[in-house]
Amino acid sequence: MARTRFRSDRGLTLRMGGVGLGLVLLYVLFGAMLISVAGSLWVAVIITLGMAWGQWYFSDSLALKSMGAHVVTPEQAPELHAMIDRLVALADMPKPRVAVAVTDMPNAFATGRSPNHSAVCVTTGIMQRLDADELEGVLAHELAHVANRDVSVMTVASSLGLLAGFLTRWGMWFGGGSRDKNSGPAMIVVVLVSLVVTAVSFFLTRALSRYRELSADRSGSYLTGRPSKLASALVKISGDMGRIPTSDLREAQSMNAFFIAPALKGDAAQALFSTHPPLQTRLDQLARIGADLTERR
Amino acid sequence: MGFLDGILGRSKPPKANLDVLFSVPQAALTLEAEGFAFSGHGAVCFRDAEGRADDEVIASAQEMIRTDPTATVEMHHDEFGFTWLEVIRPTGDVSGLVTDLHAVNSTMAAQGFDASMLCSTVVFEHEGHRSALVYLFKRGTFYPFVPDPSAARRRDNPTELRMRALVENDVPIEADLGRWLAIWGAPGL
C-alpha cells in the first residue's frame, strides 16, 4: 500500500559505494604491504591509529573546544532547543547536545562518535542571518550527519590515509640514515607506496565527504519536508562566506569537513580537493526532492 | 534506521506507528474514574511539506471527518512550522475521536507522508484545567503533558506523573523522560 516519499538516490549510493570500495581495496593493499615489508613499523601504526581513535572518541568535545563553542541549556536557548526537540522526535533519534559558538561566521556543524554521543553547534552568525525555517533546514542537515554516523565513517575512511602520510614523512626523515643495510630498499618501497596511498586516499576521502554532504542534504530535507528552505539557507550562507576576511577563517580550516558550507573559498578547479559539493549541485538535488514531494499520486 | 542505511548515508525518517492509538479509549476510561474527563478535543500534529500534494491529502481527510455531523475539524499552524488538525467531538465520544484521528493518519500514510507525522493529542479536563495524553508516532508511545495554569510555560509535573501512573497499564508509556516533548499552545489545551 503506502510507499514512502523518501527515495534513496541510486546513483549517489552507487558512487559512494564505489568510492568506499576503492578505499577498502587501497587500504587492504597498503596493509598487506606493511605486513610483508616491515615488522618494525608497528610503533608508527599503533601511534597513528591510536591518534585517529582518540580523535574519533573525543570528537564532540574536541570539535566544540576548537570552535570555542559552549553547550547551551533549554533555558538559555529555548527556540533552538524547541526546534531540535521536534526534529529529533520526527527522526526518532536521541537528542544531541546543543552548542552555540559566538562568532560572526555563519556556520553550523555536527560532531560526535555516535548518535548517543553527539553535539550540534551553530554560530551566532548563522542565527542572525537565517530565518527560523532556514535554520531548521540547516539543523536537519546536521542531524542527518549524526544519523548517518558521518564522523565515524570519515574517521575510518581517513585513518589509514593519515598513517600513509605519517609513514611517508617518517621514512623521508629517518629512512636514509638507517644503519641496517637490508632495510634500505624495503624502506624506499614503504615510502613510495605510502606516498601513492596518501595521494589516492586524499582524493577518495574528499569525494566521499562530498557524497556525504549530498546525503545529509537529502535526509535533512526529507525530515523537514522543505528542501527549498535549506536551499535558500545555503545560498545565503555561501554568499556571506565569500565576503568574510580570510584571516578569521584560516583558524577554522581543520574543522572544514563538518561545516555545512566550507569556510574557505576554493577555485572552480579545486572541485576535486573540496570537502563540499558545489553549491549548484546541492541546489539541483534539493530542487529534485522538492519535485518528489509535490508529485501527486 | 538500518546500519547499512547509515553507512550509505540514506537514513530516513521512520514510519509512523498508527494502530497503538486504538488503546486510547481504555486509557480514557481509567482516567475518567480518577476525575480526568475527556474534553472532546484531539489533534494530529504533522509537518506540512512543500507543494500541493499533501495539502490535497489533508483536505480529503478533513472532508472524511466532516461526513460525521457530530465532529468538527479545524486546522492550525504553529510557530515551529508544524500543522495541527484539531478534531472536536462535543459529545465526548472518545472512540469516535480516535477513529477520526486514525482516518487522518492513515490517509496521510497512504500518500507517503507518514514520515512527517509528529504526534497526536487527546485532551482531558481535570479540576478545570486541561491536560493531554500525547502519542509519539515514531516511538509508538504515549506521555502526559499538563501545562501549569499558574505560570506561563511551566509544566505541572506532579499531575503528569500521576497520569502516567494511571494509564501505564492501558497504553505504552514513553520510558525516556527526555522525550516528553512540551507542546505549548497545542490546540485544545
PDB file of C-alpha atoms in Angstrom, chain A residues 105-281:
ATOM      1  CA  MET A 105      30.965  33.434  10.650  1.00  0.00           C
ATOM      2  CA  PRO A 106      27.638  31.882   9.610  1.00  0.00           C
ATOM      3  CA  ASN A 107      28.068  28.167  10.067  1.00  0.00           C
ATOM      4  CA  ALA A 108      26.832  25.015  11.755  1.00  0.00           C
ATOM      5  CA  PHE A 109      28.332  21.592  12.340  1.00  0.00           C
ATOM      6  CA  ALA A 110      27.557  18.284  13.923  1.00  0.00           C
ATOM      7  CA  THR A 111      30.062  16.008  15.565  1.00  0.00           C
ATOM      8  CA  GLY A 112      30.321  13.010  17.863  1.00  0.00           C
ATOM      9  CA  ARG A 113      31.239   9.351  17.656  1.00  0.00           C
ATOM     10  CA  SER A 114      27.678   8.017  17.740  1.00  0.00           C
ATOM     11  CA  PRO A 115      24.141   9.397  17.838  1.00  0.00           C
ATOM     12  CA  ASN A 116      24.219   8.921  21.615  1.00  0.00           C
ATOM     13  CA  HIS A 117      27.391  10.985  21.990  1.00  0.00           C
ATOM     14  CA  SER A 118      26.847  13.796  19.566  1.00  0.00           C
ATOM     15  CA  ALA A 119      26.642  17.554  19.542  1.00  0.00           C
ATOM     16  CA  VAL A 120      25.164  20.050  17.138  1.00  0.00           C
ATOM     17  CA  CYS A 121      26.688  23.504  17.065  1.00  0.00           C
ATOM     18  CA  VAL A 122      25.512  26.683  15.414  1.00  0.00           C
ATOM     19  CA  THR A 123      27.275  30.039  15.355  1.00  0.00           C
ATOM     20  CA  THR A 124      25.640  33.270  16.399  1.00  0.00           C
ATOM     21  CA  GLY A 125      26.330  34.468  12.858  1.00  0.00           C
ATOM     22  CA  ILE A 126      24.096  31.834  11.286  1.00  0.00           C
ATOM     23  CA  MET A 127      21.301  32.517  13.766  1.00  0.00           C
ATOM     24  CA  GLN A 128      21.341  36.210  12.864  1.00  0.00           C
ATOM     25  CA  ARG A 129      21.337  35.656   9.117  1.00  0.00           C
ATOM     26  CA  LEU A 130      18.780  32.875   8.686  1.00  0.00           C
ATOM     27  CA  ASP A 131      15.096  32.935   9.492  1.00  0.00           C
ATOM     28  CA  ALA A 132      13.529  30.158  11.568  1.00  0.00           C
ATOM     29  CA  ASP A 133      12.614  27.871   8.652  1.00  0.00           C
ATOM     30  CA  GLU A 134      16.053  28.147   7.085  1.00  0.00           C
ATOM     31  CA  LEU A 135      17.785  27.493  10.386  1.00  0.00           C
ATOM     32  CA  GLU A 136      15.595  24.435  10.835  1.00  0.00           C
ATOM     33  CA  GLY A 137      16.681  23.180   7.401  1.00  0.00           C
ATOM     34  CA  VAL A 138      20.316  23.585   8.413  1.00  0.00           C
ATOM     35  CA  LEU A 139      19.729  21.805  11.743  1.00  0.00           C
ATOM     36  CA  ALA A 140      18.012  18.917   9.944  1.00  0.00           C
ATOM     37  CA  HIS A 141      21.056  18.640   7.663  1.00  0.00           C
ATOM     38  CA  GLU A 142      23.323  18.469  10.713  1.00  0.00           C
ATOM     39  CA  LEU A 143      21.094  15.899  12.427  1.00  0.00           C
ATOM     40  CA  ALA A 144      21.300  13.823   9.241  1.00  0.00           C
ATOM     41  CA  HIS A 145      25.093  13.868   9.602  1.00  0.00           C
ATOM     42  CA  VAL A 146      24.601  12.463  13.106  1.00  0.00           C
ATOM     43  CA  ALA A 147      22.118   9.813  11.943  1.00  0.00           C
ATOM     44  CA  ASN A 148      24.427   8.826   9.080  1.00  0.00           C
ATOM     45  CA  ARG A 149      27.353   8.490  11.514  1.00  0.00           C
ATOM     46  CA  ASP A 150      29.483  10.672   9.331  1.00  0.00           C
ATOM     47  CA  VAL A 151      32.166  11.304  11.933  1.00  0.00           C
ATOM     48  CA  SER A 152      32.758   7.550  12.258  1.00  0.00           C
ATOM     49  CA  VAL A 153      32.652   6.948   8.518  1.00  0.00           C
ATOM     50  CA  MET A 154      35.069   9.763   7.760  1.00  0.00           C
ATOM     51  CA  THR A 155      37.421   8.760  10.575  1.00  0.00           C
ATOM     52  CA  VAL A 156      37.636   5.199   9.298  1.00  0.00           C
ATOM     53  CA  ALA A 157      37.981   6.424   5.744  1.00  0.00           C
ATOM     54  CA  SER A 158      40.816   8.794   6.506  1.00  0.00           C
ATOM     55  CA  SER A 159      42.705   6.966   9.262  1.00  0.00           C
ATOM     56  CA  LEU A 160      44.863   4.747   7.059  1.00  0.00           C
ATOM     57  CA  GLY A 161      45.452   7.667   4.746  1.00  0.00           C
ATOM     58  CA  LEU A 162      46.813   9.517   7.776  1.00  0.00           C
ATOM     59  CA  LEU A 163      49.014   6.519   8.550  1.00  0.00           C
ATOM     60  CA  ALA A 164      50.340   6.505   4.988  1.00  0.00           C
ATOM     61  CA  GLY A 165      51.090  10.205   5.204  1.00  0.00           C
ATOM     62  CA  PHE A 166      52.825   9.692   8.530  1.00  0.00           C
ATOM     63  CA  LEU A 167      54.963   6.862   7.134  1.00  0.00           C
ATOM     64  CA  THR A 168      55.907   8.947   4.113  1.00  0.00           C
ATOM     65  CA  ARG A 169      57.275  11.733   6.272  1.00  0.00           C
ATOM     66  CA  TRP A 170      58.810   9.390   8.782  1.00  0.00           C
ATOM     67  CA  GLY A 171      60.540   7.392   6.049  1.00  0.00           C
ATOM     68  CA  MET A 172      61.897  10.544   4.460  1.00  0.00           C
ATOM     69  CA  TRP A 173      63.391  11.777   7.722  1.00  0.00           C
ATOM     70  CA  PHE A 174      64.782   8.588   9.124  1.00  0.00           C
ATOM     71  CA  GLY A 175      64.831   6.033   6.303  1.00  0.00           C
ATOM     72  CA  GLY A 176      68.015   7.365   4.680  1.00  0.00           C
ATOM     73  CA  GLY A 177      70.041   7.197   7.862  1.00  0.00           C
ATOM     74  CA  SER A 178      69.252   3.593   8.634  1.00  0.00           C
ATOM     75  CA  ARG A 179      72.249   1.601   9.794  1.00  0.00           C
ATOM     76  CA  ASP A 180      70.733  -1.715   8.854  1.00  0.00           C
ATOM     77  CA  LYS A 181      71.770  -2.315   5.228  1.00  0.00           C
ATOM     78  CA  ASN A 182      68.995  -4.815   4.497  1.00  0.00           C
ATOM     79  CA  SER A 183      66.198  -2.464   5.436  1.00  0.00           C
ATOM     80  CA  GLY A 184      67.309   0.229   2.968  1.00  0.00           C
ATOM     81  CA  PRO A 185      65.441  -0.950  -0.163  1.00  0.00           C
ATOM     82  CA  ALA A 186      62.466  -2.018   1.935  1.00  0.00           C
ATOM     83  CA  MET A 187      62.199   1.468   3.408  1.00  0.00           C
ATOM     84  CA  ILE A 188      62.211   3.005  -0.067  1.00  0.00           C
ATOM     85  CA  VAL A 189      59.344   0.746  -1.093  1.00  0.00           C
ATOM     86  CA  VAL A 190      57.419   1.708   2.054  1.00  0.00           C
ATOM     87  CA  VAL A 191      57.927   5.409   1.431  1.00  0.00           C
ATOM     88  CA  LEU A 192      56.968   5.210  -2.242  1.00  0.00           C
ATOM     89  CA  VAL A 193      53.871   3.109  -1.637  1.00  0.00           C
ATOM     90  CA  SER A 194      52.858   5.352   1.289  1.00  0.00           C
ATOM     91  CA  LEU A 195      53.236   8.390  -0.918  1.00  0.00           C
ATOM     92  CA  VAL A 196      50.902   6.930  -3.534  1.00  0.00           C
ATOM     93  CA  VAL A 197      48.419   5.730  -0.900  1.00  0.00           C
ATOM     94  CA  THR A 198      48.377   9.182   0.720  1.00  0.00           C
ATOM     95  CA  ALA A 199      47.611  10.895  -2.545  1.00  0.00           C
ATOM     96  CA  VAL A 200      44.931   8.459  -3.703  1.00  0.00           C
ATOM     97  CA  SER A 201      43.242   8.256  -0.305  1.00  0.00           C
ATOM     98  CA  PHE A 202      43.198  12.056  -0.119  1.00  0.00           C
ATOM     99  CA  PHE A 203      41.105  12.331  -3.266  1.00  0.00           C
ATOM    100  CA  LEU A 204      38.896   9.375  -2.351  1.00  0.00           C
ATOM    101  CA  THR A 205      38.099  10.717   1.135  1.00  0.00           C
ATOM    102  CA  ARG A 206      37.348  14.146  -0.319  1.00  0.00           C
ATOM    103  CA  ALA A 207      34.973  12.524  -2.817  1.00  0.00           C
ATOM    104  CA  LEU A 208      33.374  10.534  -0.004  1.00  0.00           C
ATOM    105  CA  SER A 209      32.951  13.705   2.028  1.00  0.00           C
ATOM    106  CA  ARG A 210      31.173  15.401  -0.886  1.00  0.00           C
ATOM    107  CA  TYR A 211      28.796  12.472  -1.256  1.00  0.00           C
ATOM    108  CA  ARG A 212      28.081  12.507   2.480  1.00  0.00           C
ATOM    109  CA  GLU A 213      27.127  16.160   2.211  1.00  0.00           C
ATOM    110  CA  LEU A 214      24.667  15.412  -0.572  1.00  0.00           C
ATOM    111  CA  SER A 215      23.247  12.549   1.512  1.00  0.00           C
ATOM    112  CA  ALA A 216      22.816  14.816   4.518  1.00  0.00           C
ATOM    113  CA  ASP A 217      21.037  17.373   2.314  1.00  0.00           C
ATOM    114  CA  ARG A 218      18.675  14.624   1.152  1.00  0.00           C
ATOM    115  CA  SER A 219      17.928  13.135   4.556  1.00  0.00           C
ATOM    116  CA  GLY A 220      17.638  16.541   6.175  1.00  0.00           C
ATOM    117  CA  SER A 221      15.184  17.941   3.673  1.00  0.00           C
ATOM    118  CA  TYR A 222      13.030  14.821   3.778  1.00  0.00           C
ATOM    119  CA  LEU A 223      12.850  15.312   7.528  1.00  0.00           C
ATOM    120  CA  THR A 224      11.580  18.880   7.352  1.00  0.00           C
ATOM    121  CA  GLY A 225       9.646  18.377   4.119  1.00  0.00           C
ATOM    122  CA  ARG A 226      11.007  21.718   2.966  1.00  0.00           C
ATOM    123  CA  PRO A 227      14.027  21.371   0.687  1.00  0.00           C
ATOM    124  CA  SER A 228      13.615  24.933  -0.587  1.00  0.00           C
ATOM    125  CA  LYS A 229      14.322  26.334   2.888  1.00  0.00           C
ATOM    126  CA  LEU A 230      17.644  24.501   3.060  1.00  0.00           C
ATOM    127  CA  ALA A 231      18.406  25.718  -0.471  1.00  0.00           C
ATOM    128  CA  SER A 232      17.790  29.329   0.457  1.00  0.00           C
ATOM    129  CA  ALA A 233      19.869  28.904   3.614  1.00  0.00           C
ATOM    130  CA  LEU A 234      22.748  27.523   1.533  1.00  0.00           C
ATOM    131  CA  VAL A 235      22.550  30.417  -0.888  1.00  0.00           C
ATOM    132  CA  LYS A 236      22.535  32.925   1.970  1.00  0.00           C
ATOM    133  CA  ILE A 237      25.457  31.311   3.770  1.00  0.00           C
ATOM    134  CA  SER A 238      27.581  30.808   0.659  1.00  0.00           C
ATOM    135  CA  GLY A 239      27.070  34.393  -0.370  1.00  0.00           C
ATOM    136  CA  ASP A 240      28.014  35.616   3.067  1.00  0.00           C
ATOM    137  CA  MET A 241      31.013  33.334   3.423  1.00  0.00           C
ATOM    138  CA  GLY A 242      32.781  34.882   0.456  1.00  0.00           C
ATOM    139  CA  ARG A 243      32.702  38.304   1.988  1.00  0.00           C
ATOM    140  CA  ILE A 244      34.389  37.362   5.221  1.00  0.00           C
ATOM    141  CA  PRO A 245      38.087  38.159   5.636  1.00  0.00           C
ATOM    142  CA  THR A 246      40.217  35.041   5.275  1.00  0.00           C
ATOM    143  CA  SER A 247      42.306  35.753   8.355  1.00  0.00           C
ATOM    144  CA  ASP A 248      39.405  34.682  10.559  1.00  0.00           C
ATOM    145  CA  LEU A 249      38.731  31.628   8.514  1.00  0.00           C
ATOM    146  CA  ARG A 250      42.168  30.082   8.499  1.00  0.00           C
ATOM    147  CA  GLU A 251      41.809  29.114  12.115  1.00  0.00           C
ATOM    148  CA  ALA A 252      38.724  27.160  11.238  1.00  0.00           C
ATOM    149  CA  GLN A 253      40.359  25.152   8.462  1.00  0.00           C
ATOM    150  CA  SER A 254      40.710  21.878  10.329  1.00  0.00           C
ATOM    151  CA  MET A 255      37.001  21.907  11.071  1.00  0.00           C
ATOM    152  CA  ASN A 256      36.019  22.332   7.449  1.00  0.00           C
ATOM    153  CA  ALA A 257      34.865  18.787   6.799  1.00  0.00           C
ATOM    154  CA  PHE A 258      31.987  19.068   9.245  1.00  0.00           C
ATOM    155  CA  PHE A 259      30.737  22.508   8.363  1.00  0.00           C
ATOM    156  CA  ILE A 260      27.519  22.970   6.487  1.00  0.00           C
ATOM    157  CA  ALA A 261      29.317  25.113   3.916  1.00  0.00           C
ATOM    158  CA  PRO A 262      33.097  25.207   3.666  1.00  0.00           C
ATOM    159  CA  ALA A 263      34.599  28.276   5.219  1.00  0.00           C
ATOM    160  CA  LEU A 264      37.404  28.574   2.680  1.00  0.00           C
ATOM    161  CA  LYS A 265      36.623  29.786  -0.779  1.00  0.00           C
ATOM    162  CA  GLY A 266      38.050  27.437  -3.405  1.00  0.00           C
ATOM    163  CA  ASP A 267      38.610  27.951  -7.100  1.00  0.00           C
ATOM    164  CA  ALA A 268      36.391  26.144  -9.561  1.00  0.00           C
ATOM    165  CA  ALA A 269      39.350  23.954 -10.483  1.00  0.00           C
ATOM    166  CA  GLN A 270      39.575  22.787  -6.903  1.00  0.00           C
ATOM    167  CA  ALA A 271      36.419  20.704  -7.169  1.00  0.00           C
ATOM    168  CA  LEU A 272      38.491  17.559  -6.630  1.00  0.00           C
ATOM    169  CA  PHE A 273      40.076  18.919  -3.475  1.00  0.00           C
ATOM    170  CA  SER A 274      36.989  20.252  -1.806  1.00  0.00           C
ATOM    171  CA  THR A 275      35.138  18.635   1.071  1.00  0.00           C
ATOM    172  CA  HIS A 276      31.783  20.011  -0.090  1.00  0.00           C
ATOM    173  CA  PRO A 277      29.997  19.670  -3.425  1.00  0.00           C
ATOM    174  CA  PRO A 278      29.486  22.820  -5.490  1.00  0.00           C
ATOM    175  CA  LEU A 279      26.521  24.930  -4.438  1.00  0.00           C
ATOM    176  CA  GLN A 280      24.781  24.355  -7.771  1.00  0.00           C
ATOM    177  CA  THR A 281      24.917  20.550  -7.364  1.00  0.00           C
TER     178      THR A 281
END
